């Protein structure tokens, strides 16, 4: 097994209740390890806590309780900033995440400006644009001049330009035309190989998750209910929720039918059924 890159131990996140409602437990005692070089797919219906888990993984959100270690080092408030240099986020919406007033080159160069002089940053940004298939001439254009898929390439160039080790991609293709989703995914997978990246890939599109993930984790209203090699999860789903999820193919914002939900119990023990395939029973 490869080295552990990110280890989340007993992560709980409680959000304060909105409009006088009680606190909401978005993640409940989630423990999960992500290994160097893998793509871990994270699935679960809308509101199950996927984005919350991605934000905790990137140290953008402080959990209510639990521990996080990166490359064997516990993350503390003292080393958090340095560790975060090795992590990046690919956003869902390439339209909203790019400032329209800057050229592609400026947008990709911007995260480097704190650490590098202008000519080094320009060189690195030009290389990152090339790595995602954009030319120096593209670098001079503004976001409005690009298609959705090209904009997501700019977003990916921004994510990789500082040479991170770990990337959270939160629904990175769901805002794109179906015809270009596969291209963006294959770009992400090529970059993973070339740059030894590790991905947490969050998506409601189970066929895409199946296509690119080495392992899959299933979240059910804040509970990690199943985790295993992709083939095991898709061919032999064990938790009743995973089975419902695979049968229902839900989309963003569409919860499973309430009736189904009531029949699902989370389970209290975490059992390794076959090597690497865990289920809550
Ligand atoms: N800042 C916040 N304050 C209060 N509650 C929040 C906050 N962010 C998220 N939540 C709630 O926490 C739960 C988990 O949200 P999260 O965004 O992690 O789900 P998700 O799995 O990413 O959903 P989606 O598939 O719709 O993106 C939801 O019930 C959501 O309403
Ligand atoms: Mg989300």
Tab-separated table of C-alpha atoms and ligand atoms in Angstrom:
chain	number	residue	atom	x	y	z
A	1	UNK	CA	0.000	0.000	0.000
A	2	UNK	CA	1.225	3.502	-0.797
A	3	UNK	CA	2.083	6.016	1.908
A	4	UNK	CA	-0.643	7.778	3.802
A	5	UNK	CA	-1.018	11.337	2.539
A	6	UNK	CA	-4.014	12.660	4.441
A	7	UNK	CA	-5.405	11.053	7.537
A	8	UNK	CA	-8.702	12.234	8.984
A	9	UNK	CA	-9.448	10.757	12.393
A	10	UNK	CA	-12.827	10.982	14.126
A	11	UNK	CA	-13.884	14.166	12.348
A	12	UNK	CA	-17.111	15.733	13.542
A	13	UNK	CA	-18.467	19.001	12.164
A	14	UNK	CA	-21.445	20.730	13.731
A	15	UNK	CA	-22.916	23.795	12.103
A	16	UNK	CA	-24.887	26.217	14.237
A	17	UNK	CA	-28.607	25.916	13.536
A	18	UNK	CA	-30.061	28.387	11.098
A	19	UNK	CA	-33.273	30.295	11.838
A	20	UNK	CA	-33.523	28.982	15.391
A	21	UNK	CA	-33.182	25.343	14.311
A	22	UNK	CA	-31.001	22.966	16.328
A	23	UNK	CA	-27.336	22.408	15.455
A	24	UNK	CA	-26.714	20.349	12.384
A	25	UNK	CA	-24.180	17.516	12.486
A	26	UNK	CA	-22.735	17.625	8.964
A	27	UNK	CA	-20.020	15.020	9.691
A	28	UNK	CA	-20.290	12.484	12.485
A	29	UNK	CA	-17.067	10.794	13.608
A	30	UNK	CA	-15.633	10.271	10.122
A	31	UNK	CA	-12.246	8.540	9.865
A	32	UNK	CA	-10.652	8.217	6.454
A	33	UNK	CA	-7.147	7.902	5.044
A	34	UNK	CA	-6.184	9.038	1.551
A	35	UNK	CA	-3.078	7.402	0.092
A	36	UNK	CA	-0.416	9.026	-2.057
A	37	UNK	CA	-1.222	8.899	-5.758
A	38	UNK	CA	-4.769	7.636	-5.455
A	39	UNK	CA	-8.064	9.108	-6.542
A	40	UNK	CA	-10.617	8.674	-3.802
A	41	UNK	CA	-14.166	9.207	-5.023
A	42	UNK	CA	-16.590	10.679	-2.486
A	43	UNK	CA	-20.284	10.104	-3.085
A	44	UNK	CA	-23.531	10.688	-1.244
A	45	UNK	CA	-26.700	12.592	-1.934
A	46	UNK	CA	-27.090	16.348	-1.610
A	47	UNK	CA	-26.529	17.453	1.977
A	48	UNK	CA	-24.623	14.310	2.973
A	49	UNK	CA	-21.527	16.351	3.893
A	50	UNK	CA	-19.229	15.905	0.871
A	51	UNK	CA	-18.250	19.554	0.506
A	52	UNK	CA	-17.855	19.832	4.272
A	53	UNK	CA	-15.462	16.870	4.228
A	54	UNK	CA	-13.506	18.400	1.336
A	55	UNK	CA	-13.163	21.665	3.239
A	56	UNK	CA	-11.977	19.888	6.360
A	57	UNK	CA	-9.469	17.914	4.260
A	58	UNK	CA	-8.052	21.196	2.923
A	59	UNK	CA	-7.972	22.760	6.414
A	60	UNK	CA	-10.326	25.462	5.153
A	61	UNK	CA	-12.813	24.452	7.812
A	62	UNK	CA	-11.882	23.641	11.376
A	63	UNK	CA	-13.774	20.539	12.553
A	64	UNK	CA	-15.678	20.644	15.823
A	65	UNK	CA	-13.576	17.671	16.903
A	66	UNK	CA	-11.104	15.239	15.363
A	67	UNK	CA	-7.512	15.152	14.158
A	68	UNK	CA	-5.927	15.608	10.729
A	69	UNK	CA	-2.444	14.596	9.637
A	70	UNK	CA	-0.765	15.357	6.314
A	71	UNK	CA	2.220	13.294	5.153
A	72	UNK	CA	2.560	11.923	8.672
A	73	UNK	CA	2.538	15.352	10.391
A	74	UNK	CA	-0.395	16.339	12.568
A	75	UNK	CA	-1.848	19.620	11.277
A	76	UNK	CA	-1.779	22.275	13.975
A	77	UNK	CA	-2.506	25.982	13.941
A	78	UNK	CA	1.263	26.541	13.731
A	79	UNK	CA	1.970	24.510	10.583
A	80	UNK	CA	-1.450	24.853	8.921
A	81	UNK	CA	-0.422	27.594	6.458
A	82	UNK	CA	2.664	25.704	5.280
A	83	UNK	CA	0.780	22.437	4.883
A	84	UNK	CA	-1.934	24.222	2.900
A	85	UNK	CA	0.668	25.182	0.277
A	86	UNK	CA	0.616	21.508	-0.740
A	87	UNK	CA	-3.168	21.455	-1.196
A	88	UNK	CA	-5.528	22.957	-3.716
A	89	UNK	CA	-9.190	23.030	-4.660
A	90	UNK	CA	-10.698	22.694	-8.118
A	91	UNK	CA	-14.007	24.508	-8.010
A	92	UNK	CA	-17.326	23.382	-9.376
A	93	UNK	CA	-18.187	26.450	-11.349
A	94	UNK	CA	-15.534	27.800	-13.693
A	95	UNK	CA	-17.782	30.764	-14.467
A	96	UNK	CA	-18.050	32.063	-10.938
A	97	UNK	CA	-14.569	31.191	-9.695
A	98	UNK	CA	-12.568	33.249	-12.218
A	99	UNK	CA	-12.347	37.019	-11.864
A	100	UNK	CA	-13.471	38.388	-15.258
A	101	UNK	CA	-11.144	41.411	-14.981
A	102	UNK	CA	-7.947	39.336	-15.269
A	103	UNK	CA	-6.393	37.496	-18.186
A	104	UNK	CA	-5.883	33.742	-18.016
A	105	UNK	CA	-2.161	34.245	-17.418
A	106	UNK	CA	-2.805	36.707	-14.585
A	107	UNK	CA	-5.350	34.372	-13.008
A	108	UNK	CA	-2.957	31.423	-13.045
A	109	UNK	CA	0.004	33.519	-11.913
A	110	UNK	CA	-1.844	35.202	-9.056
A	111	UNK	CA	-1.464	32.427	-6.430
A	112	UNK	CA	2.321	32.507	-6.964
A	113	UNK	CA	2.879	36.202	-6.443
A	114	UNK	CA	3.475	35.920	-2.710
A	115	UNK	CA	6.341	33.455	-3.136
A	116	UNK	CA	7.923	34.188	-6.528
A	117	UNK	CA	9.153	37.199	-8.501
A	118	UNK	CA	7.170	38.247	-11.564
A	119	UNK	CA	9.308	36.573	-14.232
A	120	UNK	CA	9.505	33.236	-12.368
A	121	UNK	CA	5.760	33.334	-11.684
A	122	UNK	CA	5.061	34.147	-15.342
A	123	UNK	CA	7.222	31.245	-16.473
A	124	UNK	CA	5.502	28.831	-14.081
A	125	UNK	CA	2.034	30.066	-15.052
A	126	UNK	CA	2.842	29.706	-18.768
A	127	UNK	CA	3.960	26.126	-18.139
A	128	UNK	CA	0.807	25.365	-16.149
A	129	UNK	CA	-1.337	26.781	-18.981
A	130	UNK	CA	0.550	24.583	-21.450
A	131	UNK	CA	0.008	21.561	-19.181
A	132	UNK	CA	-3.766	22.053	-19.478
A	133	UNK	CA	-3.607	22.609	-23.240
A	134	UNK	CA	-3.719	26.431	-23.369
A	135	UNK	CA	-1.264	28.479	-25.437
A	136	UNK	CA	0.586	31.697	-24.526
A	137	UNK	CA	-1.902	33.512	-26.801
A	138	UNK	CA	-4.770	32.052	-24.715
A	139	UNK	CA	-2.983	33.430	-21.660
A	140	UNK	CA	-3.626	36.976	-22.894
A	141	UNK	CA	-7.400	36.466	-23.125
A	142	UNK	CA	-10.043	37.211	-20.513
A	143	UNK	CA	-12.406	34.544	-19.087
A	144	UNK	CA	-15.304	35.772	-21.247
A	145	UNK	CA	-13.396	34.617	-24.337
A	146	UNK	CA	-13.292	30.974	-23.215
A	147	UNK	CA	-15.778	28.103	-23.313
A	148	UNK	CA	-16.829	26.374	-20.091
A	149	UNK	CA	-14.355	23.549	-20.626
A	150	UNK	CA	-11.508	25.986	-21.311
A	151	UNK	CA	-12.390	27.967	-18.211
A	152	UNK	CA	-12.221	24.817	-16.156
A	153	UNK	CA	-8.765	24.240	-17.691
A	154	UNK	CA	-7.777	27.675	-16.341
A	155	UNK	CA	-9.152	26.631	-12.951
A	156	UNK	CA	-7.099	23.437	-13.102
A	157	UNK	CA	-3.974	25.379	-14.156
A	158	UNK	CA	-4.479	27.634	-11.131
A	159	UNK	CA	-4.758	24.585	-8.905
A	160	UNK	CA	-1.590	22.871	-10.187
A	161	UNK	CA	0.669	25.880	-10.740
A	162	UNK	CA	2.095	25.866	-7.207
A	163	UNK	CA	2.876	22.135	-7.497
A	164	UNK	CA	0.533	20.852	-4.795
A	165	UNK	CA	0.489	17.219	-3.709
A	166	UNK	CA	-3.206	16.967	-2.894
A	167	UNK	CA	-6.234	18.307	-4.753
A	168	UNK	CA	-9.871	18.312	-3.754
A	169	UNK	CA	-12.061	18.465	-6.844
A	170	UNK	CA	-15.598	19.298	-5.677
A	171	UNK	CA	-17.986	18.537	-8.545
A	172	UNK	CA	-15.343	19.736	-11.045
A	173	UNK	CA	-17.284	18.756	-14.155
A	174	UNK	CA	-20.931	19.061	-13.168
A	175	UNK	CA	-21.229	22.608	-14.535
A	176	UNK	CA	-19.771	21.581	-17.916
A	177	UNK	CA	-21.435	20.342	-21.081
A	178	UNK	CA	-21.631	16.567	-21.111
A	179	UNK	CA	-19.624	16.555	-24.342
A	180	UNK	CA	-16.562	18.050	-22.656
A	181	UNK	CA	-16.780	16.411	-19.231
A	182	UNK	CA	-14.738	13.410	-20.367
A	183	UNK	CA	-11.986	15.638	-21.782
A	184	UNK	CA	-11.621	17.532	-18.521
A	185	UNK	CA	-11.558	14.275	-16.565
A	186	UNK	CA	-8.895	12.759	-18.786
A	187	UNK	CA	-6.846	15.935	-18.384
A	188	UNK	CA	-7.149	15.583	-14.611
A	189	UNK	CA	-6.047	11.959	-14.776
A	190	UNK	CA	-3.078	12.757	-17.052
A	191	UNK	CA	-1.975	15.483	-14.629
A	192	UNK	CA	-2.278	13.055	-11.753
A	193	UNK	CA	0.254	10.782	-13.447
A	194	UNK	CA	2.599	13.539	-14.611
A	195	UNK	CA	2.647	15.385	-11.303
A	196	UNK	CA	2.143	12.574	-8.810
A	197	UNK	CA	-1.087	14.151	-7.572
A	198	UNK	CA	-3.573	12.691	-5.130
A	199	UNK	CA	-7.250	13.525	-5.604
A	200	UNK	CA	-10.338	13.623	-3.474
A	201	UNK	CA	-12.934	13.583	-6.233
A	202	UNK	CA	-16.411	14.662	-5.144
A	203	UNK	CA	-19.196	13.962	-7.565
A	204	UNK	CA	-22.814	12.979	-7.782
A	205	UNK	CA	-22.095	11.387	-11.167
A	206	UNK	CA	-21.515	7.784	-10.175
A	207	UNK	CA	-20.401	6.626	-13.614
A	208	UNK	CA	-17.623	9.247	-13.621
A	209	UNK	CA	-16.641	8.301	-10.090
A	210	UNK	CA	-16.480	4.679	-11.161
A	211	UNK	CA	-14.368	5.565	-14.195
A	212	UNK	CA	-11.643	7.502	-12.409
A	213	UNK	CA	-11.514	6.465	-8.744
A	214	UNK	CA	-9.251	3.851	-7.188
A	215	UNK	CA	-11.434	3.721	-4.090
A	216	UNK	CA	-14.837	5.114	-3.221
A	217	UNK	CA	-16.188	6.467	0.074
A	218	UNK	CA	-19.930	6.723	0.682
A	219	UNK	CA	-21.375	9.402	2.971
A	220	UNK	CA	-24.876	9.171	4.348
A	221	UNK	CA	-25.985	12.270	6.251
A	222	UNK	CA	-22.608	12.809	7.845
A	223	UNK	CA	-21.809	9.147	8.398
A	224	UNK	CA	-19.188	7.263	6.431
A	225	UNK	CA	-21.127	4.077	5.715
A	226	UNK	CA	-18.929	2.255	3.202
A	227	UNK	CA	-15.399	2.503	1.816
A	228	UNK	CA	-13.593	0.234	-0.576
A	229	UNK	CA	-11.954	-0.414	-3.916
A	230	UNK	CA	-14.098	1.002	-6.734
A	231	UNK	CA	-14.940	-2.407	-8.206
A	232	UNK	CA	-16.010	-3.745	-4.804
A	233	UNK	CA	-18.300	-0.767	-4.151
A	234	UNK	CA	-19.958	-0.911	-7.565
A	235	UNK	CA	-20.113	-4.683	-7.986
A	236	UNK	CA	-20.783	-5.678	-4.414
A	237	UNK	CA	-22.273	-2.736	-2.517
A	238	UNK	CA	-22.967	-3.847	1.046
A	239	UNK	CA	-24.522	-0.981	2.938
A	240	UNK	CA	-28.238	-0.508	2.249
A	241	UNK	CA	-27.583	3.176	1.558
A	242	UNK	CA	-24.911	2.410	-1.042
A	243	UNK	CA	-27.364	0.062	-2.723
A	244	UNK	CA	-30.060	2.722	-2.758
A	245	UNK	CA	-27.611	5.269	-4.075
A	246	UNK	CA	-26.462	3.016	-6.915
A	247	UNK	CA	-30.058	2.205	-7.771
A	248	UNK	CA	-31.374	5.762	-7.538
A	249	UNK	CA	-28.670	7.721	-9.391
A	250	UNK	CA	-29.635	10.957	-7.640
A	251	UNK	CA	-28.493	14.334	-8.876
A	252	UNK	CA	-27.435	17.503	-7.074
A	253	UNK	CA	-30.230	18.980	-5.027
A	254	UNK	CA	-32.422	15.905	-5.397
A	255	UNK	CA	-32.536	13.874	-2.204
A	256	UNK	CA	-33.481	10.233	-2.221
A	257	UNK	CA	-37.157	9.570	-1.682
A	258	UNK	CA	-37.948	10.153	2.005
A	259	UNK	CA	-39.607	6.769	2.246
A	260	UNK	CA	-36.388	4.961	1.311
A	261	UNK	CA	-34.429	7.015	3.770
A	262	UNK	CA	-36.494	5.992	6.767
A	263	UNK	CA	-35.755	2.335	6.174
A	264	UNK	CA	-31.966	2.812	6.225
A	265	UNK	CA	-30.081	2.347	9.456
A	266	UNK	CA	-26.511	3.536	9.674
A	267	UNK	CA	-25.045	0.747	11.808
A	268	UNK	CA	-22.674	1.032	14.728
A	269	UNK	CA	-19.609	-1.065	13.902
A	270	UNK	CA	-17.107	-0.607	11.080
A	271	UNK	CA	-16.337	-3.998	9.597
A	272	UNK	CA	-13.696	-4.971	7.005
A	273	UNK	CA	-15.608	-7.511	4.949
A	274	UNK	CA	-12.941	-8.224	2.342
A	275	UNK	CA	-9.464	-6.642	2.333
A	276	UNK	CA	-9.896	-2.876	2.086
A	277	UNK	CA	-13.695	-3.041	1.786
A	278	UNK	CA	-15.300	-1.590	4.913
A	279	UNK	CA	-18.963	-1.230	5.773
A	280	UNK	CA	-20.904	0.087	8.707
A	281	UNK	CA	-23.158	-2.649	10.072
B	1	LIG	N1	-22.038	27.067	6.628
B	1	LIG	C1	-23.041	26.253	6.961
B	1	LIG	N2	-23.868	26.534	8.003
B	1	LIG	C2	-24.877	25.703	8.358
B	1	LIG	N3	-25.148	24.534	7.733
B	1	LIG	C3	-24.375	24.207	6.678
B	1	LIG	C4	-23.280	25.042	6.240
B	1	LIG	N4	-22.678	24.443	5.174
B	1	LIG	C5	-23.362	23.302	4.963
B	1	LIG	N5	-24.369	23.148	5.856
B	1	LIG	C6	-25.287	21.996	5.963
B	1	LIG	O1	-24.491	20.843	6.208
B	1	LIG	C7	-24.989	19.715	5.478
B	1	LIG	C8	-23.905	19.170	4.579
B	1	LIG	O2	-23.630	20.134	3.578
B	1	LIG	P1	-22.573	19.910	2.406
B	1	LIG	O3	-22.525	21.152	1.609
B	1	LIG	O4	-21.298	19.410	2.986
B	1	LIG	O5	-23.280	18.720	1.581
B	1	LIG	P2	-22.907	18.135	0.137
B	1	LIG	O6	-22.868	16.655	0.281
B	1	LIG	O7	-21.701	18.813	-0.401
B	1	LIG	O8	-24.195	18.515	-0.725
B	1	LIG	P3	-24.309	18.874	-2.306
B	1	LIG	O9	-24.289	17.547	-3.027
B	1	LIG	O10	-25.641	19.534	-2.404
B	1	LIG	O11	-23.172	19.768	-2.670
B	1	LIG	C9	-26.218	20.206	4.746
B	1	LIG	O12	-27.355	19.897	5.525
B	1	LIG	C10	-26.013	21.704	4.657
B	1	LIG	O13	-27.252	22.392	4.603
B	2	LIG	MG1	-21.311	19.980	-2.075
